[in-house]
Amino acid sequence: MNDRLLDFAIRYGFLILLVGLIIYFSLAAPGFFGPLSAAFVLQSVAITGILALGVTCTLVVGGFDLSIGAVATSALMLSAYSMVILEHPTIVAVALCLGMGALVGFINGILIVKFRVPDLLATLGMMFLLIGLQRIPTQGNSIATGMTLTDGTVAEGTFSAAFLWLGRHRFDLVIERLLPMPVVIFIGIAVLIWLFLGFTRHGRLMYAIGSNERAAALVGTPVNSYKVAAYMISGVTASIGGILLAARLGRGDIASGNNLLLDSVAAALIGFAVLGAARPNAFGTAIGALFVGILLQGMTMMNAPYYTQDFVKGAVLVAALVFTFYLSSRRSGTGH
Amino acid sequence: MAVDALKVNGLQKSFGKNHVLRGIDVALEPGSVTVLMGANGAGKSTLVKVICGHHRADGGSMTLAGKAFDPVDAADAIRQGVVTVHQSIDDGVIPDLDVANNLMLDRLVERSHGLFVRERHLRAEAAKVAAAMGIDVNLRARVSDLSVADRQMIAIARAMARAPKVLILDEPTSSLSATEADRLFALIDRLRAQGVAILYISHRMSDIRRIADRIIVMRDGAISGTFETTPLDYEAAVTAMLGHRMTEVDVAVQSGTAPVLELADLRLFNGSAPITLQACDGEVVALVGLLGSGKSRLAEILYGMARPASGAIRINGTDYTPRSVEDAVAEGVFMSPKDRGTNAVIPAFDIADNMTLPFLKGLSVGSFLKANRQKTRAQEMVSQLGIVCQSVGDGIGTLSGGNQQKVMIARWLLEPAQVLLLDEPFQGVDIGARRDIGRHIRATTQGRATLVFLAEIDEALEIADRIVVMNEGAIVGEHKNQNVDLAALVADISGAQSTATGTFS
């Protein structure tokens, strides 16, 4: 009986907590429960959620990607540079960013599988490198239309309407102009990654690599290719996050996106606790991102000061990790 | 006669229901090398761990130079004069410190040592220790830059700095080349002359011939033989180690039909003798040999994990040169590796996922897995092999060792193989599961050649049509599994006729 209770707590505890949170805020904070508020929460978590889904793929193969935040801000700066200074059309700017993300992921993967650099260190180095690199073309300045370039000319390009549409368009749902484009993309990517990791043989082999790399190699799995692929997925999703951020801000702001890395890693780790999975999974990651978003939105509406936000996120993360690692270890031999 | 350096009386140790040591009596004399032999799981490591204070004994007693000896932990055992050099050398040294610091490390932890390191004093002391042990390396070199043999010398020298009464060496040559091993033996000779009692654990016959003064053999948690009259009877020692009770399983010996796998003048290592071997369709060939006999190397070569030094492999007449495990699997060469915990089991997966892992491609539409098909296939194997579980959705960790191993074997029976390699398929498996696995392997042999790599004779007699003995990287004997001359088989395994000197590394 006690075992079944524990099992139930591990499996549904986090979802029950989430529902409880929603009910509490709905009662305590007028205006919390409603489509506008929901759209706002989703909007606030969409970009970190997309990055978190990418890092989930690297966690699945037993790795880690610390460079996602830097990839996102690099994509932000690259799209601005491409459109504002080089005056490229939208499609070129987007393609450049996605290609940059894939390339960074590829280099990360090669550093890890060929040069045997530990994943945390390789991606930490890459993060550092990118943070520096994105400042070089503009001498450390933000990019906006009308800025003076080093050769004395003025940047005349602008973010195209099509590009801004990616970040700012709102679809009609229940209310006119409710659902922002980034949220739609977030949900789309979440479904894709969920299908990929959970229901394809590639996903299954990636989980096998994360659980016992040697055993996976000894059944003939191309372990290195899968690992590189995981980092490339992570790089591409991070660059999508960066594109959406640029499209929302409408300028290449050097200082934005500082919190992206920590927030998205936290969402992916909180995801371990959802449904008692005790391992990285796309559904958990999406719920984890949502959980943090709802908590912050509710607290803001109840007038909690903004500077308590990081503290709350940290507390949720620590609680979720205890939940995952302590409770699950007490439950013997789990399948999935 | 001198007092025994270490005397062990009626030592008992159990882990849960598992009775690992069943009353062990051992005496080690000063100035003598006692070799301890025993197959995997015989209880050697447990005995060593009790003596060096890692485990507490459940029963029995030990005396050290006549005084009662009951170490509370490893540090206590060392303090009292029993020092152990473990198998993995890097446990005995700090790779990032230089040689002098490593040699003096034990002094640094003493409380009487002051706060500051007296650099010059430390180096002078280290030089003295190194000279006494005949170690000739630069004392300022970082240990991580040294060869394995040098590192091991340093680990032993560290141990000797405490002037122990008893020195235990656990498979010290397992990662050494022949010349490096010679240096180690010279050191052991010197220590023996100084009056240290040495307990030397090894499987390598060449080592044992070189240094043993006496041999004790363990089997199933008890001493199954003590050999101390010169000349030492090495064959009897191997017999005592492997045991060969006649098995209750009757094998209907097949000679197979067409040859499937052919090895032509295959050299496993540079300088080892060439191997020529055929394995036929429908035949089960057991390759037996002690640790280091080259049978693991052969398995690795056949499975694309290593390259032979020279020679050719053919499957059904066509050349087979796998460059990776993927190549091997694509060519229909499957291997169930030894040590399933490290090499085969995916702990996070359930039975069905574990079993179908190599063949997911055939169980998917496009990239998407057909979960139902996966379950049905796994369910078929579960009933064929008699795997005890509630459903194929059970976590692999909920199964007993024998049932886990059945899942690992079933994995490679899902699709037809050209060549099936089974490396120690009975490792950590109870007798019932062992019979089930053996029966099923023998029942499905049609259409493939089956090679089983084994250390135990009993197991080979239970499963094989033909037993091929390996020693020092070469084939030294072949026996049809019918009225086998066990004495000759054991002689082949212990390398009695072999004059090879172990020149491969």
XYZ file of C-alpha atoms in Angstrom, chain B residues 12 37 111 214 227 276 346 421 424 432 455:
11
model
C 33.604 -17.486 6.755
C 44.415 -19.460 -8.126
C 49.659 13.200 12.034
C 53.535 -22.980 -3.465
C 50.480 -27.750 -3.858
C 43.528 -22.009 -38.593
C 20.548 -1.004 -20.887
C 29.598 -15.455 -30.838
C 30.995 -16.228 -21.325
C 18.681 -23.649 -14.129
C 36.885 -20.386 -19.129
